[in-house]
Short mmCIF file of C-alpha atoms and ligand atoms in Angstrom, two decimals:
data_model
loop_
_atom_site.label_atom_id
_atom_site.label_comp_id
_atom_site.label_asym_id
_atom_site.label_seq_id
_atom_site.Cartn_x
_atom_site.Cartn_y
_atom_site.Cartn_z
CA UNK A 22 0.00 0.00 0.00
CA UNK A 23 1.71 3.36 -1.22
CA UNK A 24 0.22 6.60 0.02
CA UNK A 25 0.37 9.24 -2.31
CA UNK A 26 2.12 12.11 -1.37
CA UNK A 27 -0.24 15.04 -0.79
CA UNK A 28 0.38 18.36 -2.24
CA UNK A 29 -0.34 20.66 0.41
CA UNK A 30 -2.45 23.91 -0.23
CA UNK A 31 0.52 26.17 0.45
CA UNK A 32 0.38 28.18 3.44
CA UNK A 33 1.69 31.84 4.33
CA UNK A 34 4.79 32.63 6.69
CA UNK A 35 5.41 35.83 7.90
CA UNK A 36 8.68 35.46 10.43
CA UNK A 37 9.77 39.12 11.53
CA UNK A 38 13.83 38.91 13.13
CA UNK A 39 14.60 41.60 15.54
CA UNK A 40 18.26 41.30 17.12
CA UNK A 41 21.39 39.20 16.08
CA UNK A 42 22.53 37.08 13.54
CA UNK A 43 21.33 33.54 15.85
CA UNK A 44 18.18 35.07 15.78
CA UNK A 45 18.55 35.39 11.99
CA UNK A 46 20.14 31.68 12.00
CA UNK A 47 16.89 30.25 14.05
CA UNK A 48 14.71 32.32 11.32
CA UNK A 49 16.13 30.38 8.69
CA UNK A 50 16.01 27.16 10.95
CA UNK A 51 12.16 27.83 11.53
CA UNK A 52 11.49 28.33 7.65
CA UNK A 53 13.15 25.08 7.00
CA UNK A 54 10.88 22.76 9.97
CA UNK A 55 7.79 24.31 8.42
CA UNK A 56 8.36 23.67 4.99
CA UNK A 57 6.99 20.45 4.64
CA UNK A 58 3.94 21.40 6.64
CA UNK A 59 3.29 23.47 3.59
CA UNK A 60 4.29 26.62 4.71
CA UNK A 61 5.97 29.29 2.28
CA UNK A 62 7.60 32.79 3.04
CA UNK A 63 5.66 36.08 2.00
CA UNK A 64 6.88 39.54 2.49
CA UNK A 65 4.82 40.90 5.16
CA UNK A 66 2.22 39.41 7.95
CA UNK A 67 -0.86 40.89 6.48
CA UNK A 68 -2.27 37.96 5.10
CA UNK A 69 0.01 35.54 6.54
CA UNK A 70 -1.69 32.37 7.60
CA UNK A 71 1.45 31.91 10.47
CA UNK A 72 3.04 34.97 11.32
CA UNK A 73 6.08 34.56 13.64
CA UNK A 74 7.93 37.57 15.78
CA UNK A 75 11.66 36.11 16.23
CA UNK A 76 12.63 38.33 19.28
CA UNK A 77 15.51 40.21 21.01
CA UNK A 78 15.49 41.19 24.35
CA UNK A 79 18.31 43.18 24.36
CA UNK A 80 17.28 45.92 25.47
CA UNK A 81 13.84 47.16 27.42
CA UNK A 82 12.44 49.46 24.31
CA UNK A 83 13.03 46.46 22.15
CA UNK A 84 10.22 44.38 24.14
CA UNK A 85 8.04 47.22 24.39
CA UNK A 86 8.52 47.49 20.48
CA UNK A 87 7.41 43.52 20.31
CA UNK A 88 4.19 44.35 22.04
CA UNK A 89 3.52 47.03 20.19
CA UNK A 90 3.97 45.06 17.15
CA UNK A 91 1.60 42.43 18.39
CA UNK A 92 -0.76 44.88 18.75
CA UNK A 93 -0.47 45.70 15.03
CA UNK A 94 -0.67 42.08 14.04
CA UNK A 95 -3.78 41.63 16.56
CA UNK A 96 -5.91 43.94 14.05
CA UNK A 97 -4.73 41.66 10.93
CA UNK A 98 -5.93 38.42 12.90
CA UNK A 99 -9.20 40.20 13.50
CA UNK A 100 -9.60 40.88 9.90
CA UNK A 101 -8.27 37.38 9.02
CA UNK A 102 -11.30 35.88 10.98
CA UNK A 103 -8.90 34.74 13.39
CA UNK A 104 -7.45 32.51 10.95
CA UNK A 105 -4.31 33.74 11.73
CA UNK A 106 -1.15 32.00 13.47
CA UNK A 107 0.48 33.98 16.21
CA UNK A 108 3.75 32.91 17.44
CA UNK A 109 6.46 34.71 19.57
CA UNK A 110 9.51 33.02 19.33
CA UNK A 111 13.08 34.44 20.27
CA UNK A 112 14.61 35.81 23.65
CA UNK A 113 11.70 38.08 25.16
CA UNK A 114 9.71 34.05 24.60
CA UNK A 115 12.35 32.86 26.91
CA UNK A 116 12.08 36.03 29.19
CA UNK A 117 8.29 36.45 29.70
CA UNK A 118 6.98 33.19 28.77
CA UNK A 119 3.45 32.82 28.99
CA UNK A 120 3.04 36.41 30.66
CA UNK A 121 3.21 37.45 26.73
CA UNK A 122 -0.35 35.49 26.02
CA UNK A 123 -1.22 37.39 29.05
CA UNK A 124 -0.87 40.73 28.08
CA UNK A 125 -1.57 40.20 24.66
CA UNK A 126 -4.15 37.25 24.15
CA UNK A 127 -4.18 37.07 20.31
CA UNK A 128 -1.14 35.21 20.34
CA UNK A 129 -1.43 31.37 19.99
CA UNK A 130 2.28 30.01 20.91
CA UNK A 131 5.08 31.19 22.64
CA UNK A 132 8.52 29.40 21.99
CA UNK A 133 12.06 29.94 23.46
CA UNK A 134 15.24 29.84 21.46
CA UNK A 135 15.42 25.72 22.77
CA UNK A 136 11.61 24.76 21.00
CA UNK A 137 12.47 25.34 17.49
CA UNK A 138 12.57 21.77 16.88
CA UNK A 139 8.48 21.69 18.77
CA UNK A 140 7.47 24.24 16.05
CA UNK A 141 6.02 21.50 13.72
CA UNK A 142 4.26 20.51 16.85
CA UNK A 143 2.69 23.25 18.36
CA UNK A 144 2.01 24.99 14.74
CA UNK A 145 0.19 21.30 13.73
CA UNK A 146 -1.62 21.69 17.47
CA UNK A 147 -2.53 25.26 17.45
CA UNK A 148 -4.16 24.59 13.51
CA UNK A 149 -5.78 21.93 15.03
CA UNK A 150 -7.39 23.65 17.50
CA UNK A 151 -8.90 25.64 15.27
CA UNK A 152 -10.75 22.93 13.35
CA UNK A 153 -8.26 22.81 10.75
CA UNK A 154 -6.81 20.15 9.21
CA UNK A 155 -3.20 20.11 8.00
CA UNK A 156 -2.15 18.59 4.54
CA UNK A 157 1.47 18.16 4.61
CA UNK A 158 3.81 17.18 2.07
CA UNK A 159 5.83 14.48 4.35
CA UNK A 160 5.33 11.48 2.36
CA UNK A 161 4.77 8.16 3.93
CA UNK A 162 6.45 5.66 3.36
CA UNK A 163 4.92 2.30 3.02
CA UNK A 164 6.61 0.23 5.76
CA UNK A 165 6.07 3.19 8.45
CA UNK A 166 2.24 2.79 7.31
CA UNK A 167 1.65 -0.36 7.08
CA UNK A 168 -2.07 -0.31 9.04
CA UNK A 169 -4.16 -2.07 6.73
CA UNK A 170 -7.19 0.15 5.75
CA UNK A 171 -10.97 -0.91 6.64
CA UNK A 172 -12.78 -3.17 3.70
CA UNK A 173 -15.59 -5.66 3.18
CA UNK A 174 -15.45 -8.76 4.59
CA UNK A 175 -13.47 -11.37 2.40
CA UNK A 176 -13.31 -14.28 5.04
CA UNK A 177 -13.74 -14.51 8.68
CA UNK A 178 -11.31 -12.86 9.98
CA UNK A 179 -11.76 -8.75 9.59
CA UNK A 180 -10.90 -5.18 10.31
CA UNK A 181 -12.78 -2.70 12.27
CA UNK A 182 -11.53 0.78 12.30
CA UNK A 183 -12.39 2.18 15.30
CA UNK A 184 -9.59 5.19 15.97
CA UNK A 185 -7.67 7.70 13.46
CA UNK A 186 -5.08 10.05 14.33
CA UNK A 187 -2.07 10.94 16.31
CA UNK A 188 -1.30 13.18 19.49
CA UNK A 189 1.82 11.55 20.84
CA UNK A 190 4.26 13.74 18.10
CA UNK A 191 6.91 11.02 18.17
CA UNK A 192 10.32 12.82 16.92
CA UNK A 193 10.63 10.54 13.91
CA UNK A 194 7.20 10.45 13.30
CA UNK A 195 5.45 11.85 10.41
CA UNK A 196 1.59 11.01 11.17
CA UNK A 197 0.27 13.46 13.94
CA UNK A 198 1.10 16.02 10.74
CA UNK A 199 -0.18 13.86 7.97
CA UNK A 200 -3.22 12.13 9.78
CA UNK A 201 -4.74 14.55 12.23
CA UNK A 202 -5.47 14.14 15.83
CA UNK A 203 -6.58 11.42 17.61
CA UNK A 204 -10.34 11.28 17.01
CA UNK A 205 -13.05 8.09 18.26
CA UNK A 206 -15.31 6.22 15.89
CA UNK A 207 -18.75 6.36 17.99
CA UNK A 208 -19.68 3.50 20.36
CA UNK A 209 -23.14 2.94 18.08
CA UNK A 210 -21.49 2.97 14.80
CA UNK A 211 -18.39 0.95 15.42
CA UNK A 212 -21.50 -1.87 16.94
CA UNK A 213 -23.63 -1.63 13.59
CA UNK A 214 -20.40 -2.41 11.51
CA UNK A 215 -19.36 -5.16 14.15
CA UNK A 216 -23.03 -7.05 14.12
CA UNK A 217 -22.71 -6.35 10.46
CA UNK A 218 -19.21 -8.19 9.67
CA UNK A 219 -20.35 -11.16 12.22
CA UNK A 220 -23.47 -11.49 9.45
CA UNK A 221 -21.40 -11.95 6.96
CA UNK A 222 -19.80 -14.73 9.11
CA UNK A 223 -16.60 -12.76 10.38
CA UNK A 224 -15.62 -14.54 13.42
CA UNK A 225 -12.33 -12.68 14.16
CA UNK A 226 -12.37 -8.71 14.47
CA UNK A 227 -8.92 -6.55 14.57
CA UNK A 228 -10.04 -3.36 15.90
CA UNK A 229 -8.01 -0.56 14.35
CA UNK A 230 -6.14 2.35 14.67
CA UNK A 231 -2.89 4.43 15.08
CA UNK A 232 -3.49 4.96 18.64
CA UNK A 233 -6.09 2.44 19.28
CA UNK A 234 -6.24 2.06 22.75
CA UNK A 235 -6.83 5.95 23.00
CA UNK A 236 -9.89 4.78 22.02
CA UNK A 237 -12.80 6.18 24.01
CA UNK A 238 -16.63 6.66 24.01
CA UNK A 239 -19.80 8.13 25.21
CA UNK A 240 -22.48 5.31 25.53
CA UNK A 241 -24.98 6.61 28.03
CA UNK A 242 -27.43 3.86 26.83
CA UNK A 243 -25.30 0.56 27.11
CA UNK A 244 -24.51 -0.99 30.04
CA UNK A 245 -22.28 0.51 31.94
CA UNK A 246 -23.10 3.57 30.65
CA UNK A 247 -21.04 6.76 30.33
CA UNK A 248 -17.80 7.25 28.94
CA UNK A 249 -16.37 3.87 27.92
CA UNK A 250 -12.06 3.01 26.75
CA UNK A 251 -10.74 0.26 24.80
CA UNK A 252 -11.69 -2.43 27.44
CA UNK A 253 -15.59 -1.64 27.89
CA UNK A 254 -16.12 -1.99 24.46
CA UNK A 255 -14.21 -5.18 23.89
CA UNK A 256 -16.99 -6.55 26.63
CA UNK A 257 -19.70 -5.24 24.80
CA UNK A 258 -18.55 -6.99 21.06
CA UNK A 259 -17.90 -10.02 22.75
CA UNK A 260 -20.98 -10.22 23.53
CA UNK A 261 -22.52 -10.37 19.70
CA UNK A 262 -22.79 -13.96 18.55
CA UNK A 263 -20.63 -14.96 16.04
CA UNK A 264 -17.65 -12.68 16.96
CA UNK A 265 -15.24 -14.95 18.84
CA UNK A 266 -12.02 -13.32 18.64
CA UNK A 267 -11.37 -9.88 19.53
CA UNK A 268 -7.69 -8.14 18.83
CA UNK A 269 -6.95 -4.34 18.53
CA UNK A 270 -3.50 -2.89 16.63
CA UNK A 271 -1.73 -0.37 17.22
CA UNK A 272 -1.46 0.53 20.42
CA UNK A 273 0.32 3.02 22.58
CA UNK A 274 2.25 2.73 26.55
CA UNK A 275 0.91 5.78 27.20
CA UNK A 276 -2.74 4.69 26.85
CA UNK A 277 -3.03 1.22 28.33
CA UNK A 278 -5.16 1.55 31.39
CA UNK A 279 -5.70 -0.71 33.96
CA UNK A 280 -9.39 -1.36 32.63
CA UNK A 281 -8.17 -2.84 28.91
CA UNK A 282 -5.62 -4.98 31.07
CA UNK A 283 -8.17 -6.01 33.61
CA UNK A 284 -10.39 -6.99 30.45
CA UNK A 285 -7.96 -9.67 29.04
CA UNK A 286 -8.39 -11.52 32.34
CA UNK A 287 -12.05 -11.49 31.88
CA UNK A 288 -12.91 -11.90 28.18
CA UNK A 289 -11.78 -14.80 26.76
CA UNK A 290 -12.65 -13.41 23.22
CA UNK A 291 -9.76 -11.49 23.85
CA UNK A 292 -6.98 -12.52 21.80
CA UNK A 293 -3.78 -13.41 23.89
CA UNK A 294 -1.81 -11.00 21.54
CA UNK A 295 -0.64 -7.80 21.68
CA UNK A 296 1.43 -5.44 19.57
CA UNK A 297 2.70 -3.20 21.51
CA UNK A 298 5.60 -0.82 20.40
CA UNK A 299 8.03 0.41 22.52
CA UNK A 300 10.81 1.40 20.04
CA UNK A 301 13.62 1.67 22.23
CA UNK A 302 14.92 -0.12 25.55
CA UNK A 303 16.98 3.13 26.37
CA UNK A 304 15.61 5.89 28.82
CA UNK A 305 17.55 8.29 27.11
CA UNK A 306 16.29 7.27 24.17
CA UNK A 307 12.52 7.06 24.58
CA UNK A 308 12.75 11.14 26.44
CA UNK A 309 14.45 12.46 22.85
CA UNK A 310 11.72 10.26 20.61
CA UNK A 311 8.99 12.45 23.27
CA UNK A 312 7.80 8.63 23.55
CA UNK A 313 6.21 9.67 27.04
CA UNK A 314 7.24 6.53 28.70
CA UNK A 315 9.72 4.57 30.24
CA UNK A 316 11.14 1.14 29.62
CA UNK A 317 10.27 0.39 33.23
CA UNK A 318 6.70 1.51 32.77
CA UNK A 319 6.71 -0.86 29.66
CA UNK A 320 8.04 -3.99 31.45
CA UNK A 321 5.60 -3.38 33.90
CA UNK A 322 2.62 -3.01 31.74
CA UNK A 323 4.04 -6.20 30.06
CA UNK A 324 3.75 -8.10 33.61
CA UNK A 325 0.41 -6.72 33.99
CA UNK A 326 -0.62 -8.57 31.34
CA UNK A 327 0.70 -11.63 32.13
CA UNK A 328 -0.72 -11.56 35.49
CA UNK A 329 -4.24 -10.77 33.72
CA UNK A 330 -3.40 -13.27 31.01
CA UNK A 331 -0.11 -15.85 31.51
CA UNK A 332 -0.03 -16.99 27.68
CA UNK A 333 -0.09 -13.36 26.67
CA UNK A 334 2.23 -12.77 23.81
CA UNK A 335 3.73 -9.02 22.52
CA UNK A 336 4.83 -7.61 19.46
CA UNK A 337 6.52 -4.79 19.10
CA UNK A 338 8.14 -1.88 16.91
CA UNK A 339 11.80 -1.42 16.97
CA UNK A 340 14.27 1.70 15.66
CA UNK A 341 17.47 1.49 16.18
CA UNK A 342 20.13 4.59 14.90
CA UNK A 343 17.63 7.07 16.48
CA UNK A 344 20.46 10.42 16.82
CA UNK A 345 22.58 10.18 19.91
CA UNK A 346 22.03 6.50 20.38
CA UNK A 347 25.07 5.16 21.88
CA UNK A 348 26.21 1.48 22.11
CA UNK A 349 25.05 1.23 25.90
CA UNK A 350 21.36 2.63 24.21
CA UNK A 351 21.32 0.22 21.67
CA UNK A 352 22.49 -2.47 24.17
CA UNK A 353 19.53 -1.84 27.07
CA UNK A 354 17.43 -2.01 23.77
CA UNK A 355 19.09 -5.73 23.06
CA UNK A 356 18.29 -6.36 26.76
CA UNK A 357 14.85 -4.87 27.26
CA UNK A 358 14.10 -7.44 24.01
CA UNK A 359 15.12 -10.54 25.85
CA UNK A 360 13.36 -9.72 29.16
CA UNK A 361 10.22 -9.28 26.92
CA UNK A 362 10.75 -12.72 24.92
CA UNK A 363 8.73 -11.16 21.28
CA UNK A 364 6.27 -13.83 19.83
CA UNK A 365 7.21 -11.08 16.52
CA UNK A 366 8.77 -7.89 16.13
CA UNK A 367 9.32 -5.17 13.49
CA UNK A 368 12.70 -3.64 13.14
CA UNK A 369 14.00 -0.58 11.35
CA UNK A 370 16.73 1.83 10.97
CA UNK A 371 15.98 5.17 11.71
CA UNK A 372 15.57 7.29 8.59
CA UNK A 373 15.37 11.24 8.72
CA UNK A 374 11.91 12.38 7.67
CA UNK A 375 12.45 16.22 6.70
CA UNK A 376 10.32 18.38 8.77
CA UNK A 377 10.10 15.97 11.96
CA UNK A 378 12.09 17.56 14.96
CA UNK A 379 14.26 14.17 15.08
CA UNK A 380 15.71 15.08 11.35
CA UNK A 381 17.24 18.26 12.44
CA UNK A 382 18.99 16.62 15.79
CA UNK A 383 22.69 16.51 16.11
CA UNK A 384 25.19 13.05 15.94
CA UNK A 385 23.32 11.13 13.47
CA UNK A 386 24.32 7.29 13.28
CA UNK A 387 26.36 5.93 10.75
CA UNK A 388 24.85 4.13 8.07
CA UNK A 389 27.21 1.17 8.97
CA UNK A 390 26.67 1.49 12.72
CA UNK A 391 22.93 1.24 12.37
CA UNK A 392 23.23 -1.73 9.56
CA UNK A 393 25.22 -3.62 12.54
CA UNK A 394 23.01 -2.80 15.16
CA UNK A 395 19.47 -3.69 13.05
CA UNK A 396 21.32 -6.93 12.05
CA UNK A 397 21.99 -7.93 15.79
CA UNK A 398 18.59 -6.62 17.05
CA UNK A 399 17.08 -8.95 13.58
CA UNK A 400 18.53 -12.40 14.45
CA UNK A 401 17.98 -12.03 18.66
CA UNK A 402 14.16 -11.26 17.36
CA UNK A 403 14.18 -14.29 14.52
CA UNK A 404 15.50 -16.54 16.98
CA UNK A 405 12.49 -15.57 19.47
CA UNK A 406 10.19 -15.79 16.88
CA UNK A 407 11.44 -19.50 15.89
CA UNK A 408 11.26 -20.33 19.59
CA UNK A 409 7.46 -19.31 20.41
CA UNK A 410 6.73 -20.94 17.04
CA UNK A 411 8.29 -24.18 18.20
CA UNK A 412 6.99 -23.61 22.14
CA UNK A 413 3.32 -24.28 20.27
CA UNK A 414 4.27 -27.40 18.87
CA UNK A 415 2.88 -30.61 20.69
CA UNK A 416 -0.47 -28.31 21.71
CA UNK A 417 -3.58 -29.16 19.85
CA UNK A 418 -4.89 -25.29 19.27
CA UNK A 419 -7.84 -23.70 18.34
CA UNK A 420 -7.26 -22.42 15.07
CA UNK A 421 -9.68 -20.31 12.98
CA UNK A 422 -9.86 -21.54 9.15
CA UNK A 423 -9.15 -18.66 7.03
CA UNK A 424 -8.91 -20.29 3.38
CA UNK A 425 -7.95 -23.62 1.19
CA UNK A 426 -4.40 -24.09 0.61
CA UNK A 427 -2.70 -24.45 -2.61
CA UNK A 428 -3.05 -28.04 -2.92
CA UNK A 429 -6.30 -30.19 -2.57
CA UNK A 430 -7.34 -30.73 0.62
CA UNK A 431 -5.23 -28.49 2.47
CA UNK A 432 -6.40 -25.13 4.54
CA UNK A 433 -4.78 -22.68 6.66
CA UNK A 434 -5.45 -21.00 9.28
CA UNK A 435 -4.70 -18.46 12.27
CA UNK A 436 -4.23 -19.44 15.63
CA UNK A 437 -4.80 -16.70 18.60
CA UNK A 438 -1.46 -15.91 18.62
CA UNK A 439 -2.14 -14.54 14.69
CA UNK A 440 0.51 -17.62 13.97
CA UNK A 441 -0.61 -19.24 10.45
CA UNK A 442 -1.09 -22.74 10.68
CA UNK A 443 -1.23 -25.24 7.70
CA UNK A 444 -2.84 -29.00 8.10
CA UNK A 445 -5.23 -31.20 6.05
CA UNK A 446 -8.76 -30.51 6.13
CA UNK A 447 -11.09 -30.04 3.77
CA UNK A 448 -12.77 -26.62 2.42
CA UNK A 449 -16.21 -26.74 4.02
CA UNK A 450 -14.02 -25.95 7.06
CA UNK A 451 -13.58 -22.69 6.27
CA UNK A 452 -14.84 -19.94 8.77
CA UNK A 453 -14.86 -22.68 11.86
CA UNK A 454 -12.71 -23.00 14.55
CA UNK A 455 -10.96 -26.33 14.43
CA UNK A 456 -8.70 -28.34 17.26
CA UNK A 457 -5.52 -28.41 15.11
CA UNK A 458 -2.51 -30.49 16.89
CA UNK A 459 0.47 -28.75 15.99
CA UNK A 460 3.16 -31.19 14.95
CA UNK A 461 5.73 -28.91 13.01
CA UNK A 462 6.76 -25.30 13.36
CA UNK A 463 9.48 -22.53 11.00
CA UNK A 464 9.95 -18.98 12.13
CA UNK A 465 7.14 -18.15 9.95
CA UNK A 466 4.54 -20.83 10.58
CA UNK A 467 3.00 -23.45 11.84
CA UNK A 468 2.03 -27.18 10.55
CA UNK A 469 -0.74 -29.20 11.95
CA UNK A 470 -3.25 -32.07 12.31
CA UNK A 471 -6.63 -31.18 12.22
CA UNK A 472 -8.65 -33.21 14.83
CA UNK A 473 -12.24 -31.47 15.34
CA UNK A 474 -14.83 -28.56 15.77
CA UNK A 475 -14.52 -26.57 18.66
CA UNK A 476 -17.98 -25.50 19.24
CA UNK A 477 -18.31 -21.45 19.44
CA UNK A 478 -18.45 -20.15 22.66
N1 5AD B 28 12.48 5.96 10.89
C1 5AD B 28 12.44 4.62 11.16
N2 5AD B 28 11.31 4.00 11.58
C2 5AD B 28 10.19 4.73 11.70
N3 5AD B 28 8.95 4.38 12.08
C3 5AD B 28 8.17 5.48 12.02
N4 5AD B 28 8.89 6.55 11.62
C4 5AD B 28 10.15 6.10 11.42
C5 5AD B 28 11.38 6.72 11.01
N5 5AD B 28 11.45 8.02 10.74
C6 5AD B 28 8.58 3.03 12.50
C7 5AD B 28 8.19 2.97 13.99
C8 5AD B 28 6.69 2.80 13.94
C9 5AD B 28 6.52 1.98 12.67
C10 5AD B 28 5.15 1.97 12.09
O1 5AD B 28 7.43 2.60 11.77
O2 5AD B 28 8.78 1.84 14.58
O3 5AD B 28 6.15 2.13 15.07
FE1 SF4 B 29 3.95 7.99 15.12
FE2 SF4 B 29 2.97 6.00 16.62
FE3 SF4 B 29 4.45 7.95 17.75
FE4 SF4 B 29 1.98 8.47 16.86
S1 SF4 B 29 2.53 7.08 18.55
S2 SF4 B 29 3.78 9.72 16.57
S3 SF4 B 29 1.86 7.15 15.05
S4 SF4 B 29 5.11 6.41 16.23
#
């Protein structure tokens, strides 16, 4: 799947540089971040859609002259409809800080000479806030958006989107700009299409989305009622004949709450399988990604779980070569993976994505240096992934029949740890759960002997 890149409806900068030559330096800096958000230069702030005072605070009269200024550019927001941007940026941003909104309201951000790299950020924020919906030109890449889009059933196992959007402004990340904020499919609707795709004889639903345990609700008429998260409404599908299996991708450390863990204790349609990405096992690595967690706070959710649910198995994303990782970074990364033990994992190198705050951050890796380190992190995860694979084998499973195989008589099949399972058995099979006794595994699959129906729960 290849996302085409959008041509953004170019935008208006206005940046006005009192002071120095840094200050002229950050100006050019600031240009540069907000290019790919669409934003171009124009000569003066009158119909800018982001006008930007880069200040000095050199002297007193020179922050009087900034206010005085603002008060200018106040009148041209007014006429704008309030369309218009307001940012303060510079050393009088450092100085006063937020007594600046204070004294002069119209203005939307304030940023000190150390936030240039947050501009993106708080620019894509502050639009947002107003309703309006960036179109950037950061193209995505097809491995970094790999979340498979919503579609008619085709078999029974489906997809249920049931989240968009991005708030968490990872470093390296391009989709808070290119796919909005985090926004909730309602309660009711995601239901309708859920009783609808368990008509059609889906038996296995993969709720969607980037963030998708930031998932949340209103449903003042179910049971329950009021405002429901990821874990309520898992309850409530599970409870629709037909749907046996429940699974949700992708979510985020920040948003699993004790409720969506407590769930997979009680709701055995819960799949036993979570992807969870935690990118990094370094500390010092996760605070310059603005990942908003810990690798402590990880491991810990991951114990959670296995308390809630002992055959619980995690998946995770991986960069390694973020700037500024160090060997010892890369290392607690190598260690946080075999405290975890990953049923599957995906692994990248970091690449700069012009525009994201990471790109512009000093000591890059080496090319070489991050071709080792993926290489390393590759085989420790292939070798876990051959070893849950093989853990399975000698189990009789329940395993949901997704298709035929290639040769007559054959089918295949997904177990709940989304493993795929081949074995003997023949077509009219397809959509049931089966006992399948698994007598052969690869890093990549499973092989089985079918022995019966498990009857639906
Ligand atoms: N460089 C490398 N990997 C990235 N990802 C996202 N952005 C980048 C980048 N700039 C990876 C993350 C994410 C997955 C979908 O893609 O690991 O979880
Ligand atoms: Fe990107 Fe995921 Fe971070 Fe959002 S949470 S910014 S989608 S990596």
């Amino acid at each position: 799947m290849t996302t085409p890149t959008l041509r953004p409806e170019p935008k208006r900068l206005f940046i006005k540089t009192y002071g120095c030559q840094m200050n002229v330096y950050d100006s050019e800096r600031m240009r540069d971040v907000l290019r790919p958000l669409g934003y171009q230069p124009v000569d003066g702030p009158e119909t800018a859609d982001l006008v930007v005072l880069n200040t000095c605070h050199i002297r007193e009269k020179a922050t009087e002259k900034v206010y005085s200024e603002l008060g200018q550019i106040k009148k041209m927001k007014e006429a704008s409809g309030g369309k218009m941007t307001i940012a303060v940026a510079g050393c009088v941003a450092q100085a006063e800080g937020a007594e600046i909104m204070r004294r002069q309201p119209a203005v939307d951000l304030v940023l000190g000479p150390q936030a240039y790299h947050k501009l993106p950020e708080m620019v894509a924020r502050a639009s947002r806030a107003t309703g309006d919906r960036l179109e950037t030109e950061f193209e995505t890449l097809e491995k970094f958006d790999a979340l498979p889009k919503q579609r008619e059933a085709d078999g029974p196992a489906a997809f249920l989107s049931v989240q968009e959007g991005c708030d968490k402004f990872c470093t390296f990340c391009v989709v808070p700009y290119t796919r909005g904020a985090e926004l909730s499919r309602p309660v009711d609707d995601i239901v309708v299409e859920a009783r609808s795709l368990a008509a059609q004889g889906v038996r296995d639903i993969s709720l969607l989305g980037q963030n998708v345990n930031a998932w949340h609700g209103a449903a003042p008429k179910l049971e329950g009622g009021g405002e429901w998260g990821l874990g309520q409404l898992a309850r409530h599908l599970s409870k629709i004949g037909g749907i046996d299996r429940i699974r949700y991708t992708t979510s985020h450390p920040r948003d699993m709450d004790d409720d969506l863990i407590a769930a997979h204790g009680e709701v055995p349609e819960l799949m036993p399988f979570l992807h969870l990405p935690v990118q990094s096992g370094s500390d010092r690595i996760l605070k310059a990604m603005n990942r908003g967690h810990t690798a402590e706070h990880y491991l810990d959710i991951m114990r959670r779980m296995r308390d809630a649910r002992p055959d619980m198995a995690l998946a995770s994303d991986f960069i390694v070569g973020f700037p500024g990782e160090s060997d010892q970074d890369f290392e607690d990364t190598m260690n946080l993976v075999r405290e975890v033990g990953y049923a599957i994992a995906y692994s990248f190198k970091y690449s700069p994505r012009p525009g994201t705050p990471a790109a512009d951050m000093f000591s890059h890796v080496p090319e070489e240096v991050k071709d080792e380190r993926l290489q390393r992190l590759q085989t420790l995860l292939k070798q876990q992934q051959t070893e849950f694979n093989a853990s399975k084998v000698g189990e009789t499973l329940p395993v949901l029949v997704t298709g035929k195989g290639k040769m007559e008589g054959q089918a295949h099949g997904r177990s709940p740890w989304m493993q795929a399972v081949h074995f003997d058995a023949p077509e009219s099979l397809v959509g049931q759960i089966v006992d399948v006794k698994i007598v052969g595994s690869t890093m990549s699959s499973l092989t089985g002997e079918y022995a019966h129906v498990v009857e639906a729960a």
